[in-house]
């Protein structure tokens, strides 16, 4: 085996030549292939990367739990405004939960500074339940004593 | 040591070449999907996303072939090292912004299957180290370069 010596300049030159040549090959193949893409994108890519909301753990409580109707409870309806308008538990305030958008900071501050003994959230009762998800987000962002109503609004309505 | 070194570097070179060949094929086959992976990092302007998606996989393929075949292997390793530096910068940037995503390095990976993490950074650092070792230490490459040299110097 004989040594093959390359100077640093030669290595860089070879690498540059290879990079340019291979890039041109890529452009040529892309132009020739049926599924080629335009070299310059004209529309923004719809990138879905969920922002990491801190999530806490919340305890589920039955709709008959006395904490639901406790006057010291900050009761939250996590459904959208239209569903809230159709029916909501007495005293509930509407904080619509969105799986993509986090709860605005001012809303979290309002809940945290309400002076309530506990926060009880109910949602659509689906799987996943928007009430539980909103409760987890509130708990993850520093709100204490957060609970969610198992079964969501239907369980409360049927109570 | 100088006698052993080529035999130590050979499996490293073949391994790194195989990694790059494995990483490039799905990008070569589906540049549209790779463009989406590139866009997900949110570090390049839109005007450069597709150009990178079209050209980078071929540079990966070429560098991988150069390493496996031992043809201008140190230049191939230099290309790998340069790409690893770029990948690491994008990776660290994505981690710093808390993006929940896959690195898009290999086929069929989603954020759930293979999310980026500090382990991904360590893995890429290890590959960068391998590439640099080949660039600086691979004085007696086995492969096509050695074969061509033997033919040139044959009496």
Short mmCIF file of N, CA, C and O in Angstrom, two decimals, chain A residues 60-149:
data_model
loop_
_atom_site.label_atom_id
_atom_site.label_comp_id
_atom_site.label_asym_id
_atom_site.label_seq_id
_atom_site.Cartn_x
_atom_site.Cartn_y
_atom_site.Cartn_z
N UNK A 60 -59.30 14.79 38.17
CA UNK A 60 -60.68 14.81 37.72
C UNK A 60 -61.63 14.68 38.91
O UNK A 60 -61.34 13.96 39.86
N UNK A 61 -62.73 15.42 38.85
CA UNK A 61 -63.72 15.30 39.92
C UNK A 61 -65.08 15.05 39.28
O UNK A 61 -65.34 15.50 38.16
N UNK A 62 -65.98 14.33 39.97
CA UNK A 62 -67.31 14.08 39.40
C UNK A 62 -68.14 15.36 39.42
O UNK A 62 -67.86 16.26 40.23
N UNK A 63 -69.16 15.44 38.58
CA UNK A 63 -69.98 16.67 38.54
C UNK A 63 -70.71 16.94 39.86
O UNK A 63 -71.09 18.08 40.12
N UNK A 64 -70.87 15.89 40.67
CA UNK A 64 -71.56 16.08 41.95
C UNK A 64 -70.62 16.59 43.04
O UNK A 64 -71.07 16.87 44.16
N UNK A 65 -69.36 16.75 42.73
CA UNK A 65 -68.40 17.19 43.75
C UNK A 65 -68.78 18.59 44.26
O UNK A 65 -69.10 19.49 43.45
N UNK A 66 -68.79 18.77 45.58
CA UNK A 66 -69.21 20.08 46.12
C UNK A 66 -68.33 21.24 45.65
O UNK A 66 -68.78 22.39 45.64
N UNK A 67 -67.11 20.95 45.20
CA UNK A 67 -66.23 22.04 44.76
C UNK A 67 -66.74 22.70 43.46
O UNK A 67 -66.40 23.84 43.18
N UNK A 68 -67.58 21.97 42.73
CA UNK A 68 -68.09 22.55 41.47
C UNK A 68 -68.97 23.76 41.77
O UNK A 68 -68.87 24.80 41.11
N UNK A 69 -69.83 23.62 42.77
CA UNK A 69 -70.76 24.71 43.09
C UNK A 69 -70.28 25.61 44.21
O UNK A 69 -71.00 26.53 44.62
N UNK A 70 -69.10 25.38 44.70
CA UNK A 70 -68.55 26.18 45.80
C UNK A 70 -68.37 27.63 45.35
O UNK A 70 -67.78 27.89 44.30
N UNK A 71 -68.90 28.59 46.12
CA UNK A 71 -68.74 30.00 45.71
C UNK A 71 -67.28 30.45 45.67
O UNK A 71 -66.97 31.48 45.05
N UNK A 72 -66.40 29.70 46.32
CA UNK A 72 -64.98 30.08 46.29
C UNK A 72 -64.26 29.48 45.07
O UNK A 72 -63.05 29.59 44.95
N UNK A 73 -65.03 28.83 44.21
CA UNK A 73 -64.46 28.19 43.01
C UNK A 73 -64.49 29.13 41.81
O UNK A 73 -65.48 29.83 41.59
N UNK A 74 -63.38 29.16 41.07
CA UNK A 74 -63.35 29.86 39.78
C UNK A 74 -63.74 28.80 38.75
O UNK A 74 -62.93 27.93 38.39
N UNK A 75 -64.98 28.85 38.30
CA UNK A 75 -65.50 27.81 37.40
C UNK A 75 -65.29 28.25 35.94
O UNK A 75 -65.67 29.36 35.56
N UNK A 76 -64.70 27.38 35.17
CA UNK A 76 -64.33 27.73 33.79
C UNK A 76 -64.99 26.77 32.80
O UNK A 76 -64.95 25.54 32.99
N UNK A 77 -65.57 27.34 31.77
CA UNK A 77 -66.11 26.56 30.65
C UNK A 77 -65.09 26.65 29.51
O UNK A 77 -64.81 27.75 29.01
N UNK A 78 -64.54 25.51 29.10
CA UNK A 78 -63.45 25.52 28.11
C UNK A 78 -63.95 25.43 26.68
O UNK A 78 -63.14 25.40 25.75
N UNK A 79 -65.27 25.39 26.48
CA UNK A 79 -65.80 25.25 25.11
C UNK A 79 -65.81 26.61 24.39
O UNK A 79 -65.54 27.64 25.01
N UNK A 80 -66.15 26.57 23.11
CA UNK A 80 -66.13 27.84 22.37
C UNK A 80 -67.32 28.72 22.79
O UNK A 80 -68.25 28.25 23.48
N UNK A 81 -67.29 29.97 22.34
CA UNK A 81 -68.28 30.95 22.81
C UNK A 81 -69.70 30.56 22.42
O UNK A 81 -70.65 30.79 23.19
N UNK A 82 -69.87 29.94 21.25
CA UNK A 82 -71.21 29.58 20.82
C UNK A 82 -71.79 28.49 21.74
O UNK A 82 -72.95 28.59 22.18
N UNK A 83 -70.98 27.48 22.02
CA UNK A 83 -71.44 26.40 22.91
C UNK A 83 -71.71 26.97 24.31
O UNK A 83 -72.68 26.58 24.97
N UNK A 84 -70.86 27.89 24.72
CA UNK A 84 -71.04 28.53 26.03
C UNK A 84 -72.36 29.29 26.06
O UNK A 84 -73.10 29.28 27.05
N UNK A 85 -72.68 29.95 24.93
CA UNK A 85 -73.92 30.72 24.85
C UNK A 85 -75.16 29.84 24.93
O UNK A 85 -76.18 30.25 25.47
N UNK A 86 -75.05 28.62 24.38
CA UNK A 86 -76.21 27.72 24.41
C UNK A 86 -76.51 27.25 25.83
O UNK A 86 -77.64 27.16 26.25
N UNK A 87 -75.48 26.89 26.52
CA UNK A 87 -75.66 26.45 27.92
C UNK A 87 -74.33 26.59 28.64
O UNK A 87 -73.27 26.32 28.08
N UNK A 88 -74.39 27.00 29.86
CA UNK A 88 -73.20 26.93 30.71
C UNK A 88 -73.64 26.82 32.17
O UNK A 88 -74.76 27.20 32.53
N UNK A 89 -72.77 26.28 32.96
CA UNK A 89 -73.08 26.11 34.38
C UNK A 89 -73.18 27.49 35.04
O UNK A 89 -72.45 28.41 34.64
N UNK A 90 -74.06 27.62 36.00
CA UNK A 90 -74.20 28.92 36.68
C UNK A 90 -72.86 29.39 37.25
O UNK A 90 -72.15 28.62 37.92
N UNK A 91 -72.53 30.63 36.96
CA UNK A 91 -71.30 31.22 37.51
C UNK A 91 -70.05 30.92 36.70
O UNK A 91 -68.96 31.41 37.05
N UNK A 92 -70.19 30.12 35.62
CA UNK A 92 -69.00 29.74 34.84
C UNK A 92 -68.53 30.90 33.96
O UNK A 92 -69.35 31.70 33.49
N UNK A 93 -67.24 30.99 33.81
CA UNK A 93 -66.67 31.97 32.87
C UNK A 93 -66.06 31.23 31.68
O UNK A 93 -65.56 30.13 31.85
N UNK A 94 -66.15 31.86 30.52
CA UNK A 94 -65.74 31.18 29.29
C UNK A 94 -64.28 31.48 28.94
O UNK A 94 -63.90 32.63 28.73
N UNK A 95 -63.47 30.42 28.93
CA UNK A 95 -62.09 30.53 28.41
C UNK A 95 -61.96 29.45 27.34
O UNK A 95 -61.62 28.30 27.63
N UNK A 96 -62.29 29.78 26.09
CA UNK A 96 -62.27 28.75 25.04
C UNK A 96 -60.86 28.15 24.90
O UNK A 96 -59.88 28.89 24.80
N UNK A 97 -60.82 26.82 24.90
CA UNK A 97 -59.52 26.14 24.75
C UNK A 97 -59.27 25.84 23.29
O UNK A 97 -60.14 25.35 22.58
N UNK A 98 -58.05 26.14 22.84
CA UNK A 98 -57.65 25.86 21.46
C UNK A 98 -56.42 24.96 21.52
O UNK A 98 -55.46 25.29 22.22
N UNK A 99 -56.49 23.85 20.80
CA UNK A 99 -55.37 22.90 20.86
C UNK A 99 -54.09 23.47 20.23
O UNK A 99 -53.00 22.98 20.51
N UNK A 100 -54.23 24.46 19.37
CA UNK A 100 -53.04 25.01 18.70
C UNK A 100 -52.53 26.28 19.36
O UNK A 100 -51.33 26.53 19.40
N UNK A 101 -53.45 27.10 19.85
CA UNK A 101 -53.04 28.37 20.46
C UNK A 101 -53.04 28.23 21.97
O UNK A 101 -53.98 27.71 22.54
N UNK A 102 -52.01 28.72 22.59
CA UNK A 102 -51.97 28.69 24.03
C UNK A 102 -52.94 29.72 24.62
O UNK A 102 -53.40 30.62 23.93
N UNK A 103 -53.25 29.55 25.90
CA UNK A 103 -54.11 30.52 26.59
C UNK A 103 -53.31 31.82 26.74
O UNK A 103 -52.15 31.79 27.17
N UNK A 104 -53.91 32.97 26.39
CA UNK A 104 -53.17 34.24 26.53
C UNK A 104 -52.70 34.46 27.96
O UNK A 104 -53.39 34.09 28.92
N UNK A 105 -51.56 35.11 28.08
CA UNK A 105 -50.96 35.35 29.40
C UNK A 105 -51.90 36.11 30.33
O UNK A 105 -51.99 35.80 31.51
N UNK A 106 -52.61 37.12 29.76
CA UNK A 106 -53.46 37.93 30.64
C UNK A 106 -54.60 37.11 31.22
O UNK A 106 -55.04 37.35 32.35
N UNK A 107 -55.06 36.11 30.46
CA UNK A 107 -56.14 35.24 30.96
C UNK A 107 -55.61 34.37 32.11
O UNK A 107 -56.26 34.21 33.14
N UNK A 108 -54.40 33.84 31.92
CA UNK A 108 -53.80 33.02 32.99
C UNK A 108 -53.60 33.87 34.24
O UNK A 108 -53.90 33.44 35.36
N UNK A 109 -53.13 35.12 34.03
CA UNK A 109 -52.92 36.01 35.19
C UNK A 109 -54.24 36.29 35.90
O UNK A 109 -54.30 36.33 37.12
N UNK A 110 -55.30 36.47 35.09
CA UNK A 110 -56.61 36.78 35.68
C UNK A 110 -57.09 35.62 36.55
O UNK A 110 -57.60 35.82 37.64
N UNK A 111 -56.89 34.39 36.04
CA UNK A 111 -57.32 33.21 36.82
C UNK A 111 -56.46 33.09 38.07
O UNK A 111 -56.97 32.87 39.18
N UNK A 112 -55.14 33.25 37.89
CA UNK A 112 -54.23 33.05 39.03
C UNK A 112 -54.44 34.09 40.13
O UNK A 112 -54.25 33.81 41.31
N UNK A 113 -54.85 35.30 39.73
CA UNK A 113 -55.00 36.37 40.73
C UNK A 113 -56.45 36.55 41.16
O UNK A 113 -56.80 37.56 41.77
N UNK A 114 -57.31 35.56 40.86
CA UNK A 114 -58.73 35.71 41.17
C UNK A 114 -59.01 35.58 42.66
O UNK A 114 -60.06 35.99 43.14
N UNK A 115 -58.10 34.98 43.40
CA UNK A 115 -58.31 34.78 44.82
C UNK A 115 -59.20 33.58 45.14
O UNK A 115 -59.54 33.34 46.31
N UNK A 116 -59.54 32.81 44.09
CA UNK A 116 -60.41 31.64 44.31
C UNK A 116 -59.64 30.54 45.04
O UNK A 116 -58.42 30.46 44.95
N UNK A 117 -60.40 29.71 45.77
CA UNK A 117 -59.77 28.60 46.50
C UNK A 117 -59.32 27.50 45.55
O UNK A 117 -58.34 26.82 45.79
N UNK A 118 -60.08 27.32 44.47
CA UNK A 118 -59.71 26.33 43.47
C UNK A 118 -60.29 26.73 42.11
O UNK A 118 -61.20 27.55 42.04
N UNK A 119 -59.72 26.14 41.07
CA UNK A 119 -60.21 26.38 39.71
C UNK A 119 -60.77 25.05 39.20
O UNK A 119 -60.09 24.03 39.24
N UNK A 120 -62.03 25.09 38.78
CA UNK A 120 -62.65 23.88 38.24
C UNK A 120 -62.99 24.15 36.77
O UNK A 120 -63.67 25.13 36.46
N UNK A 121 -62.51 23.28 35.92
CA UNK A 121 -62.70 23.47 34.48
C UNK A 121 -63.58 22.34 33.93
O UNK A 121 -63.38 21.18 34.30
N UNK A 122 -64.52 22.67 33.10
CA UNK A 122 -65.23 21.63 32.36
C UNK A 122 -65.17 21.96 30.88
O UNK A 122 -65.08 23.12 30.48
N UNK A 123 -65.18 20.90 30.07
CA UNK A 123 -65.06 21.10 28.62
C UNK A 123 -66.08 20.31 27.86
O UNK A 123 -67.20 20.09 28.35
N UNK A 124 -65.69 19.83 26.67
CA UNK A 124 -66.65 19.13 25.82
C UNK A 124 -66.86 17.67 26.23
O UNK A 124 -67.74 16.99 25.70
N UNK A 125 -66.04 17.17 27.14
CA UNK A 125 -66.20 15.79 27.60
C UNK A 125 -65.77 14.75 26.58
O UNK A 125 -65.99 13.56 26.76
N UNK A 126 -65.15 15.22 25.49
CA UNK A 126 -64.72 14.27 24.46
C UNK A 126 -63.38 13.64 24.88
O UNK A 126 -62.88 13.89 25.98
N UNK A 127 -62.83 12.85 23.97
CA UNK A 127 -61.52 12.24 24.24
C UNK A 127 -60.54 12.72 23.15
O UNK A 127 -60.63 12.27 22.02
N UNK A 128 -59.61 13.62 23.41
CA UNK A 128 -59.33 14.22 24.71
C UNK A 128 -60.36 15.29 25.08
O UNK A 128 -60.98 15.88 24.19
N UNK A 129 -60.52 15.50 26.36
CA UNK A 129 -61.49 16.44 26.89
C UNK A 129 -60.87 17.84 26.95
O UNK A 129 -59.80 18.03 27.56
N UNK A 130 -61.52 18.80 26.30
CA UNK A 130 -60.96 20.16 26.27
C UNK A 130 -60.84 20.74 27.69
O UNK A 130 -59.94 21.54 27.96
N UNK A 131 -61.74 20.32 28.58
CA UNK A 131 -61.67 20.81 29.96
C UNK A 131 -60.41 20.33 30.66
O UNK A 131 -59.70 21.11 31.32
N UNK A 132 -60.12 19.05 30.48
CA UNK A 132 -58.90 18.51 31.12
C UNK A 132 -57.65 19.15 30.52
O UNK A 132 -56.71 19.49 31.24
N UNK A 133 -57.67 19.34 29.18
CA UNK A 133 -56.50 19.92 28.52
C UNK A 133 -56.27 21.36 28.98
O UNK A 133 -55.13 21.77 29.23
N UNK A 134 -57.37 22.13 29.08
CA UNK A 134 -57.21 23.50 29.56
C UNK A 134 -56.72 23.51 31.01
O UNK A 134 -55.84 24.31 31.38
N UNK A 135 -57.26 22.59 31.82
CA UNK A 135 -56.82 22.49 33.22
C UNK A 135 -55.34 22.19 33.31
O UNK A 135 -54.60 22.79 34.10
N UNK A 136 -54.87 21.27 32.45
CA UNK A 136 -53.44 20.92 32.46
C UNK A 136 -52.59 22.12 32.08
O UNK A 136 -51.52 22.34 32.63
N UNK A 137 -53.08 22.89 31.09
CA UNK A 137 -52.29 24.05 30.69
C UNK A 137 -52.24 25.10 31.80
O UNK A 137 -51.17 25.67 32.08
N UNK A 138 -53.39 25.34 32.42
CA UNK A 138 -53.40 26.33 33.51
C UNK A 138 -52.47 25.87 34.65
O UNK A 138 -51.69 26.67 35.19
N UNK A 139 -52.55 24.57 34.98
CA UNK A 139 -51.70 24.05 36.06
C UNK A 139 -50.22 24.15 35.69
O UNK A 139 -49.38 24.50 36.52
N UNK A 140 -49.93 23.85 34.43
CA UNK A 140 -48.54 23.92 33.97
C UNK A 140 -47.99 25.32 33.97
O UNK A 140 -46.77 25.53 34.01
N UNK A 141 -48.89 26.29 33.91
CA UNK A 141 -48.43 27.69 33.88
C UNK A 141 -48.57 28.36 35.24
O UNK A 141 -48.62 29.58 35.34
N UNK A 142 -48.67 27.54 36.25
CA UNK A 142 -48.52 28.08 37.60
C UNK A 142 -49.81 28.27 38.39
O UNK A 142 -49.75 28.72 39.54
N UNK A 143 -50.98 27.94 37.81
CA UNK A 143 -52.22 28.09 38.57
C UNK A 143 -52.38 26.88 39.47
O UNK A 143 -52.21 25.74 39.03
N UNK A 144 -52.68 27.12 40.73
CA UNK A 144 -52.76 26.02 41.70
C UNK A 144 -54.20 25.54 41.87
O UNK A 144 -55.14 26.26 41.57
N UNK A 145 -54.32 24.34 42.44
CA UNK A 145 -55.63 23.75 42.77
C UNK A 145 -56.58 23.76 41.57
O UNK A 145 -57.68 24.28 41.64
N UNK A 146 -56.09 23.18 40.48
CA UNK A 146 -56.92 23.10 39.28
C UNK A 146 -57.52 21.69 39.18
O UNK A 146 -56.81 20.69 39.34
N UNK A 147 -58.80 21.61 38.92
CA UNK A 147 -59.50 20.34 38.75
C UNK A 147 -60.31 20.41 37.46
O UNK A 147 -60.61 21.50 36.97
N UNK A 148 -60.65 19.24 36.93
CA UNK A 148 -61.56 19.25 35.78
C UNK A 148 -62.74 18.32 36.07
O UNK A 148 -62.61 17.36 36.84
N UNK A 149 -63.86 18.64 35.46
CA UNK A 149 -65.08 17.85 35.69
C UNK A 149 -65.09 16.67 34.73
O UNK A 149 -65.05 16.86 33.50
#
